[in-house]
C-alpha positions as semicolon CSV with decimal commas, in nm:
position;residue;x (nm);y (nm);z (nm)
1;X;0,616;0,049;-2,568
2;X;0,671;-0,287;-2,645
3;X;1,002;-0,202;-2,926
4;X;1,083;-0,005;-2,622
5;X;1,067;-0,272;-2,354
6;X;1,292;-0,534;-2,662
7;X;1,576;-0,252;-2,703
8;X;1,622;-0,231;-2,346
9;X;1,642;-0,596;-2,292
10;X;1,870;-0,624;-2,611
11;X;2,101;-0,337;-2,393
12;X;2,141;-0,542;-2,104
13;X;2,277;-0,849;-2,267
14;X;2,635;-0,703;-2,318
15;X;2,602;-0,532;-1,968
16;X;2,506;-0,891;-1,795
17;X;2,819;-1,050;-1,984
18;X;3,073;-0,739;-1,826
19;X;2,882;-0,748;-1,496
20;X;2,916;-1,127;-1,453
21;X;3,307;-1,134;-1,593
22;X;3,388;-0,883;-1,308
23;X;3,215;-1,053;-1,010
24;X;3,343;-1,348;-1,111
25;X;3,700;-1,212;-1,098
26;X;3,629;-0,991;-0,770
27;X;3,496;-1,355;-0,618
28;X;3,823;-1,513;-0,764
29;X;4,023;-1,273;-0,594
30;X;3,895;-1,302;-0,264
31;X;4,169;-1,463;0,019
32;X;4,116;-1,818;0,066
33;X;3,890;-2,118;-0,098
34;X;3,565;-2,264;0,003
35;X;3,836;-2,589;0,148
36;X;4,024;-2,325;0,318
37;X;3,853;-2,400;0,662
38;X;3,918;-2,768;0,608
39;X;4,250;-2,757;0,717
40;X;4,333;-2,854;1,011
41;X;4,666;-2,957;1,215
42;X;4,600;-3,333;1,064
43;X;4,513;-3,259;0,723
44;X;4,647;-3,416;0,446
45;X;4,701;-3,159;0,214
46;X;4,667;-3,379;-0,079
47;X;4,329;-3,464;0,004
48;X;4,214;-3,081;-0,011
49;X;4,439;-3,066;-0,337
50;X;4,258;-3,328;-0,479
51;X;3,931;-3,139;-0,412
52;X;4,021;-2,825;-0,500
53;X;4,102;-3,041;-0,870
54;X;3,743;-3,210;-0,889
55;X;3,565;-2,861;-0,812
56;X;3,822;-2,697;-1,101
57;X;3,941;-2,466;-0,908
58;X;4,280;-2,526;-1,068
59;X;4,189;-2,432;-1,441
60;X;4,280;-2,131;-1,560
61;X;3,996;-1,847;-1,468
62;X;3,867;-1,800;-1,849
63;X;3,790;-2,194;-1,833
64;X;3,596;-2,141;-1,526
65;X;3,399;-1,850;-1,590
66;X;3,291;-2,045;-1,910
67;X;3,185;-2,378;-1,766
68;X;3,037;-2,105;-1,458
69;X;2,837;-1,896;-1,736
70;X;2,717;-2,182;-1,982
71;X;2,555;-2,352;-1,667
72;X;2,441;-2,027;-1,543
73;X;2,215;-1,996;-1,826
74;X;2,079;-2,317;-1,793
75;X;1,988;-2,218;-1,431
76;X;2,247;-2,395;-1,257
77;X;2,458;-2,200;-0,992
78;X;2,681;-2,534;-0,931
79;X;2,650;-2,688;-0,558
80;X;2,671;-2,504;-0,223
81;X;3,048;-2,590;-0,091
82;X;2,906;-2,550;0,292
83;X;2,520;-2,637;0,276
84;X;2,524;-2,929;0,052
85;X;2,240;-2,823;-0,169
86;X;2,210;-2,687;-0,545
87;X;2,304;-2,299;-0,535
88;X;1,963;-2,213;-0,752
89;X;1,742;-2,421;-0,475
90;X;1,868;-2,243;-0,200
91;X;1,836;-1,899;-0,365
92;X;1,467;-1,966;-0,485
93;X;1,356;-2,109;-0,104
94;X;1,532;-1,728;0,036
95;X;1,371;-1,552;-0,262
96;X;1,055;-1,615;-0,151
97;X;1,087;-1,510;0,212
98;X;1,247;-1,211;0,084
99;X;0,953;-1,138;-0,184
100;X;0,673;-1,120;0,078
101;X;0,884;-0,903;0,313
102;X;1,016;-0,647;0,057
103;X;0,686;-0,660;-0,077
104;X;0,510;-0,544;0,283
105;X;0,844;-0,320;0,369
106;X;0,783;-0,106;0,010
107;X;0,432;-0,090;0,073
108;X;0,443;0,065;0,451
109;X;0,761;0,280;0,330
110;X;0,516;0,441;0,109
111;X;0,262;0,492;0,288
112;X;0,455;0,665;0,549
113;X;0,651;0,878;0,353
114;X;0,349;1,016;0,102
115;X;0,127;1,147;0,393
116;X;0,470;1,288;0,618
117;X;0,626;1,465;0,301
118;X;0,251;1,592;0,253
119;X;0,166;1,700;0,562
120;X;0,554;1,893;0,576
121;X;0,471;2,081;0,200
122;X;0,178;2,194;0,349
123;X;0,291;2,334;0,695
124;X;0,633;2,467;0,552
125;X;0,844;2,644;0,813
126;X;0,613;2,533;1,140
127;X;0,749;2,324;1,414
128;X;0,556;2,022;1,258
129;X;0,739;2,030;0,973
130;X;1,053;2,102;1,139
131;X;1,018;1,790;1,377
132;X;0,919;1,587;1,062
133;X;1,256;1,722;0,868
134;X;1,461;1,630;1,183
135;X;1,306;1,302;1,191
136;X;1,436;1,194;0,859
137;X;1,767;1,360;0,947
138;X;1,807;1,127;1,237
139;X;1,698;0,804;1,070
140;X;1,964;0,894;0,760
141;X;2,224;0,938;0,993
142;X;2,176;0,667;1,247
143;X;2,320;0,316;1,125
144;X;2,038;0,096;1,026
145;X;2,182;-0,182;1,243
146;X;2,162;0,025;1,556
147;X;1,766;0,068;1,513
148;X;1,727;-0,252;1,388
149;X;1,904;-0,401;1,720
150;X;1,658;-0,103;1,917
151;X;1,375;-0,223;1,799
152;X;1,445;-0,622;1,868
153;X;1,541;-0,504;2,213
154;X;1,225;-0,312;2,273
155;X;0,960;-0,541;2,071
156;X;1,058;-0,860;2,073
157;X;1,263;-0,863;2,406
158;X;1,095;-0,612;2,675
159;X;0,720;-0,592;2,529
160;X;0,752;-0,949;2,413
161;X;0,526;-0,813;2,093
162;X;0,679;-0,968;1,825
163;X;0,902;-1,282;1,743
164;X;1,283;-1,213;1,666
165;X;1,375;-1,458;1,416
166;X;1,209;-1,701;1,190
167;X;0,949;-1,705;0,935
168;X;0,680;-1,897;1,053
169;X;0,564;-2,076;1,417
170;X;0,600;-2,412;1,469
171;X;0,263;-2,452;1,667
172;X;0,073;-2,244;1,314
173;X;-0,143;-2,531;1,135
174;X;-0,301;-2,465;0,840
175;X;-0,259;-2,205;0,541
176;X;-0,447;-1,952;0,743
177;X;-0,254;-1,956;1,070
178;X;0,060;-2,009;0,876
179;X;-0,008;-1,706;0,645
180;X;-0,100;-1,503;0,991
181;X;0,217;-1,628;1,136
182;X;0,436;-1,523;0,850
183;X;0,288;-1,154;0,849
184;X;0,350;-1,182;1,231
185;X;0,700;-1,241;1,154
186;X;0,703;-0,972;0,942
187;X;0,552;-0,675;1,090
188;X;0,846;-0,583;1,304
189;X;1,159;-0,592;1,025
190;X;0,926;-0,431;0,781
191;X;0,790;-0,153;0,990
192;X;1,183;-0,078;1,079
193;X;1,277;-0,116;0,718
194;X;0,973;0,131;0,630
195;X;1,057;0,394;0,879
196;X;1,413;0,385;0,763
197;X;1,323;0,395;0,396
198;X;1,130;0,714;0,435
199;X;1,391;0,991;0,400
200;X;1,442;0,981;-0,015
201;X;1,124;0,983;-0,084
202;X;1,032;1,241;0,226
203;X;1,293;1,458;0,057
204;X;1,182;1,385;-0,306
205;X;0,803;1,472;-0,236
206;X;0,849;1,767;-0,025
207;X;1,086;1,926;-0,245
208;X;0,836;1,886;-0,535
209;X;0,529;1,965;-0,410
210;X;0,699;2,306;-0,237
211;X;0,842;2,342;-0,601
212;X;0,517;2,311;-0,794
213;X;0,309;2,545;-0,567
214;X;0,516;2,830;-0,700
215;X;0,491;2,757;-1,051
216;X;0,291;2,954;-1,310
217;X;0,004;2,729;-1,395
218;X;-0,062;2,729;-0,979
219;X;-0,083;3,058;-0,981
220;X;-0,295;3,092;-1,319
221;X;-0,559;2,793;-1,179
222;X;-0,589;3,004;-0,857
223;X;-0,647;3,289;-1,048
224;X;-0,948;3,123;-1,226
225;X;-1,116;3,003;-0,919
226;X;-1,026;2,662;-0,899
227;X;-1,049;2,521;-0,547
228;X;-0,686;2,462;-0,359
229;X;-0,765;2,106;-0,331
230;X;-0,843;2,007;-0,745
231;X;-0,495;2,233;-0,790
232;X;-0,314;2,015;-0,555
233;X;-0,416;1,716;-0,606
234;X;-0,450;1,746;-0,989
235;X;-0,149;1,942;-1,079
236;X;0,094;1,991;-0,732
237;X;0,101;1,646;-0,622
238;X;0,105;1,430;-0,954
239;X;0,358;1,649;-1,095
240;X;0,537;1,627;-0,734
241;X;0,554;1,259;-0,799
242;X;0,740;1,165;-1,072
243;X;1,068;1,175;-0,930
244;X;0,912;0,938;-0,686
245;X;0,778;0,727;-0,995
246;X;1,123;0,701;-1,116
247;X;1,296;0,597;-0,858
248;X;1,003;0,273;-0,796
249;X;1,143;0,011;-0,982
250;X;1,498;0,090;-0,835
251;X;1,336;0,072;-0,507
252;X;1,143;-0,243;-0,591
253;X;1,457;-0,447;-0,708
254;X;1,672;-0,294;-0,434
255;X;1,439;-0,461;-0,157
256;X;1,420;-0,746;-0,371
257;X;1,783;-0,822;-0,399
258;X;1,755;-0,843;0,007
259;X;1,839;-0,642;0,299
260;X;2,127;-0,784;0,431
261;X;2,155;-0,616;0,767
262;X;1,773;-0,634;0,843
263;X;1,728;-0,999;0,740
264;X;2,080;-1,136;0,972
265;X;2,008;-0,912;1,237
266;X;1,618;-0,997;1,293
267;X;1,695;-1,349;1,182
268;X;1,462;-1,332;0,897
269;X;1,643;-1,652;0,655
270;X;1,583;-1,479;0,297
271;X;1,874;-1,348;0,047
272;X;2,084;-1,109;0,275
273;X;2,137;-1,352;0,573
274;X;2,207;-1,582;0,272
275;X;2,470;-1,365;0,139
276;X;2,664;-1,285;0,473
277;X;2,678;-1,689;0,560
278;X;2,789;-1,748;0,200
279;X;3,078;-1,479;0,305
280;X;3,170;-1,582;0,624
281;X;3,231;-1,981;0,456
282;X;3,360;-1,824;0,166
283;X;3,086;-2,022;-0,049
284;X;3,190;-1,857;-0,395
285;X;2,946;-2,049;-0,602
286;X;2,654;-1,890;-0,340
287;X;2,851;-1,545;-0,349
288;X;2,867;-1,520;-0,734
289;X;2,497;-1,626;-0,804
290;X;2,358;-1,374;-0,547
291;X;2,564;-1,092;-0,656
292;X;2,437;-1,176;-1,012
293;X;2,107;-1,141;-0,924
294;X;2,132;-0,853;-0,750
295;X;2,319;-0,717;-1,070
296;X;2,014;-0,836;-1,287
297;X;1,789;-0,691;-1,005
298;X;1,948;-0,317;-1,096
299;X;1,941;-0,354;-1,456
300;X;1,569;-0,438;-1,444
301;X;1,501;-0,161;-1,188
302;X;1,664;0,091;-1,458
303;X;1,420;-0,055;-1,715
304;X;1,126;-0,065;-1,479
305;X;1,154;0,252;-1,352
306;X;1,197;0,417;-1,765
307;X;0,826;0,244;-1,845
308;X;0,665;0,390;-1,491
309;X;0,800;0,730;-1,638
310;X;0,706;0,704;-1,967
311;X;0,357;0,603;-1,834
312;X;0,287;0,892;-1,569
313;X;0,446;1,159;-1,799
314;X;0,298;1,135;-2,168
315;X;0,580;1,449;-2,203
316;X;0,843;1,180;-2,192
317;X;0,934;0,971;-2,418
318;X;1,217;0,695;-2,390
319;X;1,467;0,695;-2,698
């Protein structure tokens, strides 16, 4: 495993170099500078010449992707054109908000969809299942942003339940009222994010269990006498899982590299709200760091989610 876990690592080293030349260039190419929205009627446009010159922005690209990389590997994302602060101090005080509520959002996502998609496989065809299947249809089709906006409206505006924006309440003293406060933060974006995040894996584990239950070693365990529950739940549903199993570290990292819509729309300040404030200020040395790390984010979800199916399935074996 480990020789497995080195020659995937060794794989990604030419795909990080390709992945960072290209958003580099795509950030190079967008309109405008980060001293674009300096100028006004009364600017002296030698002054944003001359700072355009001290931030190199006037060297040739290959120059700047080089002096861009060689800190970049020394952890040092260059400073934030709008907020003033190292790039790499920003991202790590976001990461963390965006940690704890990816972490709770994966966790309810799963355990709504295992119990739904079960409880679907095993009343196929019924109006249960079929209110279950149009469920996921609707929250697939909807926009995420309209049920995100819903459920602020609803929550945190009519019932008053929950708080629509921050992290954390001023009046919270304490780690224990401030790690209370931060889960009550939480609980509405992550509940949306989990009820949106349900339909893949709905889909996934529905498919396989109704899959399995017609396949020959079902039908030759039944025809020894072994109780429908041992068949499901040690043949049906852990062979139902895996494509669930291989799709968890891409899920994982996805979360992980921030949901940009939830987190700006609930005014939750982690990664994505990051992101879209870097855009709107054009903030490239923000934009080319986060895109990075989602790109890093991917690549280890490929690798992550390779081991979980290597572990689960003994048939498998990575190469």
């Amino acid at each position: 495993m480990w020789k497995v876990i080195i020659r995937r690592l060794l794989m990604m080293i030419p795909q990080l170099i390709i992945l960072s030349v290209l958003i580099f260039l795509l950030a190079k190419a967008m309109p405008g500078d980060p001293f674009s929205g300096l100028i006004g009627p009364k600017t002296d446009p030698k002054q944003i010449e001359a700072l355009r010159e001290a931030a190199g922005l006037n060297d040739p690209w290959w120059q700047q992707y080089t002096h861009w990389m060689s800190n970049a590997l020394h952890g040092d994302f260059g400073m934030s054109y709008t907020m003033h602060l190292p790039v790499s101090e920003l991202i790590g005080s976001r990461m963390i908000n965006t940690f704890w509520l990816s972490l709770l959002a994966v966790i309810l996502t799963y355990l709504i969809a295992i119990p739904m998609a079960i409880f679907a496989a095993k009343n196929e065809g019924s109006w249960k299942d079929q209110v279950l299947l149009v469920y996921n249809s609707i929250t697939f089709g909807i926009p995420a942003y309209v049920i995100y906006l819903f459920a602020i409206f609803v929550f945190g505006f009519v019932l008053g339940w929950f708080p629509t924006g921050g992290t954390v309440s001023p009046e919270a003293s304490g780690w224990l009222a401030e790690l209370g406060s931060r889960i009550y933060h939480m609980i509405l974006p992550a509940t949306t994010m989990a009820l949106l995040g349900t339909t893949g894996i709905f889909t996934y584990l529905r498919s396989g269990i109704l899959d399995e239950q017609n396949q020959d070693y079902v039908k030759t365990a039944r025809a020894k006498g072994v109780g429908e529950n041992a068949i499901f739940t040690r043949h049906i549903f852990r062979n139902a899982l895996l494509p669930i199993a291989a799709n968890f570290g891409f899920v994982i990292t996805g979360l992980l590299g921030g949901a940009i819509f939830a987190e700006t729309i609930f005014g939750y300040p982690g990664l994505g709200q990051l992101f879209i404030t870097a855009i709107t200020s054009r903030d490239y040395s923000v934009i080319t760091a986060l895109i990075l790390l989602n790109g890093v984010l991917a690549l280890i979800g490929g690798m992550l989610s390779d081991i979980i199916m290597a572990i689960v399935d003994p048939r498998i074996r990575i190469e």
